[in-house]
PDB file of C-alpha atoms in Angstrom:
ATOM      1  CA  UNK S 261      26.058 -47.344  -5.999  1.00 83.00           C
ATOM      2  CA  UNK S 262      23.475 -49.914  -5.765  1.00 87.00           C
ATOM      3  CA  UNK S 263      21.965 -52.151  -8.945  1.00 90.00           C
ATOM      4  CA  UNK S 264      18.674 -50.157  -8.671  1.00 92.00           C
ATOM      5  CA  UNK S 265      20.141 -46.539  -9.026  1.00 93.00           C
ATOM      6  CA  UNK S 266      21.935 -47.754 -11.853  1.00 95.00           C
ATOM      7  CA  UNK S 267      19.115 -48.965 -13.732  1.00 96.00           C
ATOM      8  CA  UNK S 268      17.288 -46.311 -12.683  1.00 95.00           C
ATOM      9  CA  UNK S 269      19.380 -43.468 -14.330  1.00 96.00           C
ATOM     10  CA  UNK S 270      19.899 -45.446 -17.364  1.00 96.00           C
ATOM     11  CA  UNK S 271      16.159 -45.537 -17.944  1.00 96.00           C
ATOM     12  CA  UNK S 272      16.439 -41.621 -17.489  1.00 95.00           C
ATOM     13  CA  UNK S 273      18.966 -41.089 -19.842  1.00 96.00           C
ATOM     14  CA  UNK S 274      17.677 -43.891 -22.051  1.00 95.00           C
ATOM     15  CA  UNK S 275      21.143 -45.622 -22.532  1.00 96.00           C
ATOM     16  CA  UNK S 276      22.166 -48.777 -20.763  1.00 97.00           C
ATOM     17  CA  UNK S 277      26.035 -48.999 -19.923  1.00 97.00           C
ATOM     18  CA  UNK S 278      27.535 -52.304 -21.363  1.00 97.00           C
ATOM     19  CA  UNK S 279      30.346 -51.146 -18.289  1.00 97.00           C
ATOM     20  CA  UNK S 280      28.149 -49.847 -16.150  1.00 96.00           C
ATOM     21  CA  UNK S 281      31.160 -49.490 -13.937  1.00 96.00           C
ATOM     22  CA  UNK S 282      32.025 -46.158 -16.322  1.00 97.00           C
ATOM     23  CA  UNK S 283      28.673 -44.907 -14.780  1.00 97.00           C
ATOM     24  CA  UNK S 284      29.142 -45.106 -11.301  1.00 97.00           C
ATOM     25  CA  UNK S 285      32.618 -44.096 -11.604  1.00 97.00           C
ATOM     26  CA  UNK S 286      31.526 -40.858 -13.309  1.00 98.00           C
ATOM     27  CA  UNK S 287      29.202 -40.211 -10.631  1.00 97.00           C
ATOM     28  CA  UNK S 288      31.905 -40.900  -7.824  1.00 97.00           C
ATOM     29  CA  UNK S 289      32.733 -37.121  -6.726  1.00 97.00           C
ATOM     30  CA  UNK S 290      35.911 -36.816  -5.050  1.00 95.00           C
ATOM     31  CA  UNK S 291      34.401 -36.143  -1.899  1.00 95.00           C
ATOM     32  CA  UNK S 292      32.848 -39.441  -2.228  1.00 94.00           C
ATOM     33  CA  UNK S 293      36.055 -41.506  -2.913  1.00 95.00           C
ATOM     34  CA  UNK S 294      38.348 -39.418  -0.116  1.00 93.00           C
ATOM     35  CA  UNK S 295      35.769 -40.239   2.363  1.00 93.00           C
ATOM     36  CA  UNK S 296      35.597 -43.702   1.219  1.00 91.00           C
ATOM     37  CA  UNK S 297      39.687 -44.048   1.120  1.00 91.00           C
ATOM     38  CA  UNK S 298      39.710 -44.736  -2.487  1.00 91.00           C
ATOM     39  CA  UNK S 299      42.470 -44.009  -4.841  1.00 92.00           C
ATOM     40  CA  UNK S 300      42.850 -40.615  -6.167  1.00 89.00           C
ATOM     41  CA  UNK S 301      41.411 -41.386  -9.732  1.00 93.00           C
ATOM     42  CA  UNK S 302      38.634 -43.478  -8.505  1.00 93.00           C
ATOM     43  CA  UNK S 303      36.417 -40.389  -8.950  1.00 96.00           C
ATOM     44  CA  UNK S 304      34.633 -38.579 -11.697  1.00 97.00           C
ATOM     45  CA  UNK S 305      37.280 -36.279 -12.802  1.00 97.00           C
ATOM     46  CA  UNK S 306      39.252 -38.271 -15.456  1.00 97.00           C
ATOM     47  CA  UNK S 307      36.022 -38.838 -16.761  1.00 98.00           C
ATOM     48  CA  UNK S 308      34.995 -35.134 -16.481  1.00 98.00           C
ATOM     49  CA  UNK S 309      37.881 -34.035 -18.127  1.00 97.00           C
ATOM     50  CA  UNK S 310      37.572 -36.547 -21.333  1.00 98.00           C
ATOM     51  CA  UNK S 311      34.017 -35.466 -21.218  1.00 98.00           C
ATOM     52  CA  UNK S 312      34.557 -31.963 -21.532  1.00 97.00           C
ATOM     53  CA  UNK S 313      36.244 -32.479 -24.871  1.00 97.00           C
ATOM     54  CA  UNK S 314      33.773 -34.618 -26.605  1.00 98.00           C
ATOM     55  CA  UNK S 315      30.756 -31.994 -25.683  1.00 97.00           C
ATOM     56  CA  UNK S 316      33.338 -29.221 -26.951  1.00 96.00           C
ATOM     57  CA  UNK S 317      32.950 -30.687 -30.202  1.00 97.00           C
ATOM     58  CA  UNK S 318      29.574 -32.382 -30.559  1.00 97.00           C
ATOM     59  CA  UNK S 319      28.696 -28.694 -29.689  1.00 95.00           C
ATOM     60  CA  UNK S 320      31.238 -26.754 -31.902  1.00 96.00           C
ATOM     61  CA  UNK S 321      29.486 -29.031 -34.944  1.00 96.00           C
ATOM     62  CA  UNK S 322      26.354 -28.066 -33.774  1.00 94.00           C
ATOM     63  CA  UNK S 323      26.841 -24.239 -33.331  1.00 93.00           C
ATOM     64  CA  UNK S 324      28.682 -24.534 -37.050  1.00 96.00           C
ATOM     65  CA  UNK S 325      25.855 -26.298 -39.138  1.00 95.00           C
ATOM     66  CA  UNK S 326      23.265 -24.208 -37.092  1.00 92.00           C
ATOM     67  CA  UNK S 327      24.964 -20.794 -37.736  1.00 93.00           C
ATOM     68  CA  UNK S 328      25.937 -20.661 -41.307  1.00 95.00           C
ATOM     69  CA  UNK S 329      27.497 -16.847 -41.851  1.00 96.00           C
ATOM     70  CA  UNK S 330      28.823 -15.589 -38.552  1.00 94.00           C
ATOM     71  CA  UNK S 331      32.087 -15.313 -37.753  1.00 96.00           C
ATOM     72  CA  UNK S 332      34.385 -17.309 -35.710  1.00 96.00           C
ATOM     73  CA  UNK S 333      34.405 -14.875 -32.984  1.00 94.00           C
ATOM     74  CA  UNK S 334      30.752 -14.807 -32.654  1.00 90.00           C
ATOM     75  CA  UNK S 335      30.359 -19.155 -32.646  1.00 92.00           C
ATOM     76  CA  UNK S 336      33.346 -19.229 -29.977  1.00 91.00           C
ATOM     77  CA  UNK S 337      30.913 -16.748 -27.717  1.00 85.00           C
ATOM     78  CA  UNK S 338      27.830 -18.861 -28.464  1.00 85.00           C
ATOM     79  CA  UNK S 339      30.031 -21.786 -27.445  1.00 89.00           C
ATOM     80  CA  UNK S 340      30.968 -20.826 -24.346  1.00 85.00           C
ATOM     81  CA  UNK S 341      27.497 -19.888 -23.479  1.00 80.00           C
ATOM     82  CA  UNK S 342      26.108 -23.590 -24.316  1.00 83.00           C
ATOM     83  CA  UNK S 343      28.742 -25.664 -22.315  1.00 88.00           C
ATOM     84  CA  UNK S 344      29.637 -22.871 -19.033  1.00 84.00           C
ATOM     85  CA  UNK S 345      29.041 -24.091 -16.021  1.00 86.00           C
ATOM     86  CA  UNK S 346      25.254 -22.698 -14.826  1.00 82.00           C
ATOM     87  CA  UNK S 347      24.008 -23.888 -18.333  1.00 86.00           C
ATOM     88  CA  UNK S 348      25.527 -27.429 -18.012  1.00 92.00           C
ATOM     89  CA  UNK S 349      24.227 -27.328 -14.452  1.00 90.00           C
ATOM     90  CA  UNK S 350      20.660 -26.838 -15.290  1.00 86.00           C
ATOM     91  CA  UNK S 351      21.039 -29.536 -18.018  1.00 92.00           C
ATOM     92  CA  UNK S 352      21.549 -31.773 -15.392  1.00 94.00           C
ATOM     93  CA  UNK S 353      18.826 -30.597 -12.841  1.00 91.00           C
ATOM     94  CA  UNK S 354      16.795 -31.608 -16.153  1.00 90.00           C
ATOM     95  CA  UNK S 355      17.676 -35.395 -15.187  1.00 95.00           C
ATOM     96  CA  UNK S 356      17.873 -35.490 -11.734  1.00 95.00           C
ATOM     97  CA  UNK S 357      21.288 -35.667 -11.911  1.00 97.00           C
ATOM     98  CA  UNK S 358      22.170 -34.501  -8.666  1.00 95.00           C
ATOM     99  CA  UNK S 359      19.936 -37.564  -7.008  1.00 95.00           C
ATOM    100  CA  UNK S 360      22.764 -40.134  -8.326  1.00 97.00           C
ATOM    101  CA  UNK S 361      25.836 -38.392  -7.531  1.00 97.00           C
ATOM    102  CA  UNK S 362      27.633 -40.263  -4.645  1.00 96.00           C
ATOM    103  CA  UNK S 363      29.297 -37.614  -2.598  1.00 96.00           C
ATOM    104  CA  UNK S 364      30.708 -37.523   0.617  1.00 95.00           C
ATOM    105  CA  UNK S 365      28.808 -36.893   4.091  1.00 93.00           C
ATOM    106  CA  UNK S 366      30.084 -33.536   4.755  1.00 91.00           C
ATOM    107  CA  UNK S 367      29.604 -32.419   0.835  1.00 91.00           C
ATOM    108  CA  UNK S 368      25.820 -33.683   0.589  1.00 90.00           C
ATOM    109  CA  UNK S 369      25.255 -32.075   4.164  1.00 88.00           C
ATOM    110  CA  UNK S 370      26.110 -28.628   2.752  1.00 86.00           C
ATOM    111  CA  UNK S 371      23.939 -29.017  -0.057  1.00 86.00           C
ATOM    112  CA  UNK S 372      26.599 -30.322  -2.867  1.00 89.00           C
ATOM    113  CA  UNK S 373      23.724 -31.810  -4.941  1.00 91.00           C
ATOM    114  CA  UNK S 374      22.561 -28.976  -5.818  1.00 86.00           C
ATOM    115  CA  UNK S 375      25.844 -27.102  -6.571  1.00 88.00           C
ATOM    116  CA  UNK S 376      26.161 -25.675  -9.787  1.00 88.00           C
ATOM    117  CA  UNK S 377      30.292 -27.256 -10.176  1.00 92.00           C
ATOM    118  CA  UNK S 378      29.504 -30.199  -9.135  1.00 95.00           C
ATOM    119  CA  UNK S 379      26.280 -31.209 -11.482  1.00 95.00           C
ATOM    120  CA  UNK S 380      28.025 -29.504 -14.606  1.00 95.00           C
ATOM    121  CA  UNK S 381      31.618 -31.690 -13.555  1.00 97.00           C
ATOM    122  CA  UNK S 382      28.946 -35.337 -13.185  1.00 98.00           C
ATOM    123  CA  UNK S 383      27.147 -34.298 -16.286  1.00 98.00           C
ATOM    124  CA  UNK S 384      30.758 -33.818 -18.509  1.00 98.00           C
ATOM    125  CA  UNK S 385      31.951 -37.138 -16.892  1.00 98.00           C
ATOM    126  CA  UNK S 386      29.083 -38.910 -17.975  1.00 98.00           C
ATOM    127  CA  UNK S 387      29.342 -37.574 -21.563  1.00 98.00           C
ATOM    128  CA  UNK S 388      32.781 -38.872 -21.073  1.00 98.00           C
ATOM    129  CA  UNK S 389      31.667 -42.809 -19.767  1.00 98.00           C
ATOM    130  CA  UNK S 390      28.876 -42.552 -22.698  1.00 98.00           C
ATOM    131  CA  UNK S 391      31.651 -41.742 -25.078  1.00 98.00           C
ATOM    132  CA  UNK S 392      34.067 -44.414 -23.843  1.00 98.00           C
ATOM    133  CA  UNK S 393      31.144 -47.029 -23.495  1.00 98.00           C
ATOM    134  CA  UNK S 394      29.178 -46.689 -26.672  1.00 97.00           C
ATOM    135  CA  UNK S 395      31.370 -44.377 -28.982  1.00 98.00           C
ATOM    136  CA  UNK S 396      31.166 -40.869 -30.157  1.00 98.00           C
ATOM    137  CA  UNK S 397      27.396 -41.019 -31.987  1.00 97.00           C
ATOM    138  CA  UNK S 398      26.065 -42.592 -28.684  1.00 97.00           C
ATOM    139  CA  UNK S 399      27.519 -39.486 -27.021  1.00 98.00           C
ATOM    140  CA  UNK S 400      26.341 -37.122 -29.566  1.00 97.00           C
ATOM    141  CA  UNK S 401      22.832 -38.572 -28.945  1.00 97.00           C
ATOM    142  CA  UNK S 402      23.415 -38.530 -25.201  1.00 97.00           C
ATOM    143  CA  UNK S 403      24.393 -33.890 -25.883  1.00 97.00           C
ATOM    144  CA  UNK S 404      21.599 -33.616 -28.765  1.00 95.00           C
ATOM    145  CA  UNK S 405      19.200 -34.945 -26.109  1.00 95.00           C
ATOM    146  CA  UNK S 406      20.237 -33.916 -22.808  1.00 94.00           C
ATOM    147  CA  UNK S 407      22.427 -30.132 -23.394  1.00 93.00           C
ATOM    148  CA  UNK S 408      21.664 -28.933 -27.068  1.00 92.00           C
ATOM    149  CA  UNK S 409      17.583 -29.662 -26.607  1.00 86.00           C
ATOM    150  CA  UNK S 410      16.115 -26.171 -25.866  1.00 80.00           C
ATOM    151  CA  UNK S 411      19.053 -24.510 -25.831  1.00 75.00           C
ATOM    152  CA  UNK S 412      17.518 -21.328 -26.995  1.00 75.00           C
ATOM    153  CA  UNK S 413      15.270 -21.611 -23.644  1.00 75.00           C
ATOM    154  CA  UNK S 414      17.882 -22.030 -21.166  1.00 73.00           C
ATOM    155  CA  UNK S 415      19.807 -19.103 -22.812  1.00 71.00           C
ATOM    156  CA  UNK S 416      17.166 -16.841 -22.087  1.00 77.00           C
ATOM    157  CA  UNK S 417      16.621 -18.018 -18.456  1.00 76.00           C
ATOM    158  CA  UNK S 418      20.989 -17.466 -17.789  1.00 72.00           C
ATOM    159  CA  UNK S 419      20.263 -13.921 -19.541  1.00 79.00           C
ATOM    160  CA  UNK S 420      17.692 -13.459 -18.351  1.00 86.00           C
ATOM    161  CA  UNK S 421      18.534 -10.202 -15.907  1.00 88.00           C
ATOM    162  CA  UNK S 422      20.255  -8.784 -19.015  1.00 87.00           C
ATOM    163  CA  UNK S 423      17.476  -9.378 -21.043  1.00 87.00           C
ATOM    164  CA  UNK S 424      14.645  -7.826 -18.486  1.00 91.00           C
ATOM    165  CA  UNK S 425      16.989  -5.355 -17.791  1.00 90.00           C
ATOM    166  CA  UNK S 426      17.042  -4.169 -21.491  1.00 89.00           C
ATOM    167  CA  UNK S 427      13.248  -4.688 -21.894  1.00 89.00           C
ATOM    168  CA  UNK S 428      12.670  -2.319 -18.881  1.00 90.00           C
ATOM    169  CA  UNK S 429      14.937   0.147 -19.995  1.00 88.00           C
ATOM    170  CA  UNK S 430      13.255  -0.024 -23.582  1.00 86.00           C
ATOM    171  CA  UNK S 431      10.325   0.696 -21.907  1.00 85.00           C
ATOM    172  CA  UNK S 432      11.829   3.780 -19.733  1.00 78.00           C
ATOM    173  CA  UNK S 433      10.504   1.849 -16.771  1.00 86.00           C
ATOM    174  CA  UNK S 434      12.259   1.400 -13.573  1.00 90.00           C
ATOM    175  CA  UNK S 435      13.318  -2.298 -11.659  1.00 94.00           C
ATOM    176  CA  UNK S 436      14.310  -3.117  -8.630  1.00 93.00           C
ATOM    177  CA  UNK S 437      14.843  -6.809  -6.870  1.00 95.00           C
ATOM    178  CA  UNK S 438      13.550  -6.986  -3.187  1.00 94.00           C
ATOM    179  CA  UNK S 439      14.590  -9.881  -0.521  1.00 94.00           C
ATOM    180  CA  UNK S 440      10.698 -11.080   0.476  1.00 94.00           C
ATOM    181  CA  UNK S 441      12.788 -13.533   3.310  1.00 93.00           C
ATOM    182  CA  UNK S 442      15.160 -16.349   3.777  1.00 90.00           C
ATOM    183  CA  UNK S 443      15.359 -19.168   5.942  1.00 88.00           C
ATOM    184  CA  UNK S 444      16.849 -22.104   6.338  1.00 83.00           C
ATOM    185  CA  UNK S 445      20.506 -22.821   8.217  1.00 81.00           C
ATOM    186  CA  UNK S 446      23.363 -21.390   7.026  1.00 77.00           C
ATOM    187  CA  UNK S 447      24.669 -24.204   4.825  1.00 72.00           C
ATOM    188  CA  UNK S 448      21.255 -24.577   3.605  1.00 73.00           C
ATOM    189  CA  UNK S 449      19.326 -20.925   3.198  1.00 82.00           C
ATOM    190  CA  UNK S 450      16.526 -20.411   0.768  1.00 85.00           C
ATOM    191  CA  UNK S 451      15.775 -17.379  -0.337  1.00 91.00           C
ATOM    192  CA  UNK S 452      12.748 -15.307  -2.104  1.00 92.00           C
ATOM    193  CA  UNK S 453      12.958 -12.641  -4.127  1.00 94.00           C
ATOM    194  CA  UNK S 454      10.343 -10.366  -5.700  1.00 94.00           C
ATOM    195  CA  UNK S 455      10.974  -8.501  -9.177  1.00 95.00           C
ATOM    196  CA  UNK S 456       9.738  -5.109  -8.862  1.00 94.00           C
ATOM    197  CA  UNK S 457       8.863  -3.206 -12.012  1.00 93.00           C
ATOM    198  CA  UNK S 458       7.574   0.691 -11.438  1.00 91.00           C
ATOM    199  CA  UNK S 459       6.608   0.196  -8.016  1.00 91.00           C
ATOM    200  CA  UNK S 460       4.069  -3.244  -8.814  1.00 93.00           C
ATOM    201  CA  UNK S 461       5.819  -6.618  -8.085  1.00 93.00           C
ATOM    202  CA  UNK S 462       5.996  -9.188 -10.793  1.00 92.00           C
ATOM    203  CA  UNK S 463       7.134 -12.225 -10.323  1.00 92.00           C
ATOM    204  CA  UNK S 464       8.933 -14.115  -7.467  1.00 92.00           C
ATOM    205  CA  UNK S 465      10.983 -16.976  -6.951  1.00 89.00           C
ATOM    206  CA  UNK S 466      12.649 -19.363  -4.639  1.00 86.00           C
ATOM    207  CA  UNK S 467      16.187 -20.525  -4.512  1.00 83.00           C
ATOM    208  CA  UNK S 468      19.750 -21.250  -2.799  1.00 79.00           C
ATOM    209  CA  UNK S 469      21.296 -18.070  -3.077  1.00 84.00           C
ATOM    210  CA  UNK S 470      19.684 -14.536  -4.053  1.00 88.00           C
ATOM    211  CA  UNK S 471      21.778 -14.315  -7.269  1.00 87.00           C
ATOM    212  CA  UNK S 472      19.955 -17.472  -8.485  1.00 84.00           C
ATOM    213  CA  UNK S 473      16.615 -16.365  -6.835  1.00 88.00           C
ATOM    214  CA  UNK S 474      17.069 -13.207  -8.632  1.00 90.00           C
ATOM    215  CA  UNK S 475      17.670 -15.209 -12.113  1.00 87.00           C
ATOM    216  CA  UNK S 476      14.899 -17.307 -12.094  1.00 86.00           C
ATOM    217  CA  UNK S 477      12.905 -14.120 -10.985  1.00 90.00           C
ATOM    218  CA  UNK S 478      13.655 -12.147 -14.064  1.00 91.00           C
ATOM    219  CA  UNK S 479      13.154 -15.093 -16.212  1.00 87.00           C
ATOM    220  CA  UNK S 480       9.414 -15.293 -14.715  1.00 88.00           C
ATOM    221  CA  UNK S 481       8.749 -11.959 -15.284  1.00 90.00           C
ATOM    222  CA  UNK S 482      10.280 -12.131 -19.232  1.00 89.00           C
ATOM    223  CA  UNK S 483       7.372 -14.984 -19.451  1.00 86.00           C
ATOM    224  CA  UNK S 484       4.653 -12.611 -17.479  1.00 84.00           C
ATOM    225  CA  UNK S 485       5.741  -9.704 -19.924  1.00 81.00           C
ATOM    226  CA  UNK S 486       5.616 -11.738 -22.648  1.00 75.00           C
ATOM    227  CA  UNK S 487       2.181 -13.001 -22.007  1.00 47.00           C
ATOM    228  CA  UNK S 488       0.825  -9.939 -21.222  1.00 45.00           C
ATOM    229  CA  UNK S 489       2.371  -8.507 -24.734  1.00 44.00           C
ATOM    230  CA  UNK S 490       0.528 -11.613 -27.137  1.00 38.00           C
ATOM    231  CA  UNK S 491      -2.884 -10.911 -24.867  1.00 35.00           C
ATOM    232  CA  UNK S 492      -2.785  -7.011 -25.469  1.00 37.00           C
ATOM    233  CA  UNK S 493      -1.831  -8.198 -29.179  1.00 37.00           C
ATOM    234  CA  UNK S 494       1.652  -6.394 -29.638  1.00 37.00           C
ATOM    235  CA  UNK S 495       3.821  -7.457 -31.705  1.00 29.00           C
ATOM    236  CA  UNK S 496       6.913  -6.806 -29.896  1.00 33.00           C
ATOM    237  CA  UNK S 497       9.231  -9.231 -29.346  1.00 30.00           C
ATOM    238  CA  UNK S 498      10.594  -9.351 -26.003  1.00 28.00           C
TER     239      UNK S 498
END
């Protein structure tokens, strides 16, 4: 990784590496280093894994001060919905993540930086260099700022079928998703998809695969509902 991508990211992320040799290794997929020859551990995954336990409990704190009475059962659910892998992947889409990730030729050909496990796994292992670089409050700046901002926002967009789903029922409405096209190769397709809500379409999006087109559908059409609810002046909260 050259001088200028480093930089770069670190003015992204608003931390600059005193080893900035944790950062590149924690954005070294293994594709990257097998192609390259490199020794087995000269990739992100150490760093991924060491990672994956700081943000476990920067966010356990979190979920604990910001949840005073419920159980333990209910802050283990809420924690596994913060740090799974779609969540931590969009967290990183946030930055740009996937522009910095060295990965190998065949990988970044079939659209690896835009995989969901392999932005969630370079987000962890940065967490993880942070952490070894800077400490553990540098790191639980790096999660406050970068995973645990909005939360509330980016549950609603992952639930977001469930939750239109539920509003639509409420309503005793009926919902279908149609397939408006794809295109594209196969290891690169895009497709759109239309929400359809008692026979009128919605809201439509565009994405890699038409469970994720079909997502960030229903999360447009929770918005459109929404705004169509405050300008009709109900107070239901939906």
């Amino acid at each position: 990784m050259n001088q200028k991508k480093i930089l770069e990211f670190e003015e992204k992320i608003g931390y600059t590496f005193a080893d900035p040799d944790l950062l590149v290794m924690a954005l070294t997929h293994s594709s990257y280093s097998n192609e390259k020859r490199l020794k087995k551990y000269q990739c992100n995954e150490r760093l991924e894994f060491l990672g994956d336990a700081v943000l476990e409990l920067i966010s356990s704190e979190y979920i604990y001060q910001d949840n005073p009475t419920k159980p333990e059962g209910d802050l283990t659910r809420i924690r596994a919905s913060y740090v799974c892998e779609p969540t931590l992947a969009l967290c990183a889409r946030e930055i740009q993540l996937g522009e910095y990730i060295q990965l190998g030729k065949g990988e970044d050909m079939t659209g690896g930086r835009e995989r969901d496990s392999i932005l969630s796994d370079a987000l962890e292992a940065t967490i993880g260099a942070v952490y070894l670089d800077g400490g553990f409050e540098r790191a639980k700046e790096y999660v406050q700022r970068f995973v645990l901002r909005d939360i509330e926002q980016k549950q609603l967009f992952y639930d977001s079928k469930t939750i239109l789903q539920e509003i639509v029922q409420g309503k005793h409405r009926s919902m279908n998703y149609e397939l408006i096209s794809e295109s594209g190769p196969d290891h690169n397709k895009s497709f759109t998809v239309a929400v359809v809500i008692d026979g009128k379409q919605v809201a439509t999006a565009t994405d890699r695969t038409k469970k994720k087109a079909e997502q960030s559908a229903a999360y447009q059409a929770i918005l459109q509902l929404g705004a169509t609810s405050r300008s009709k002046g109900e107070t239901e909260c939906i």
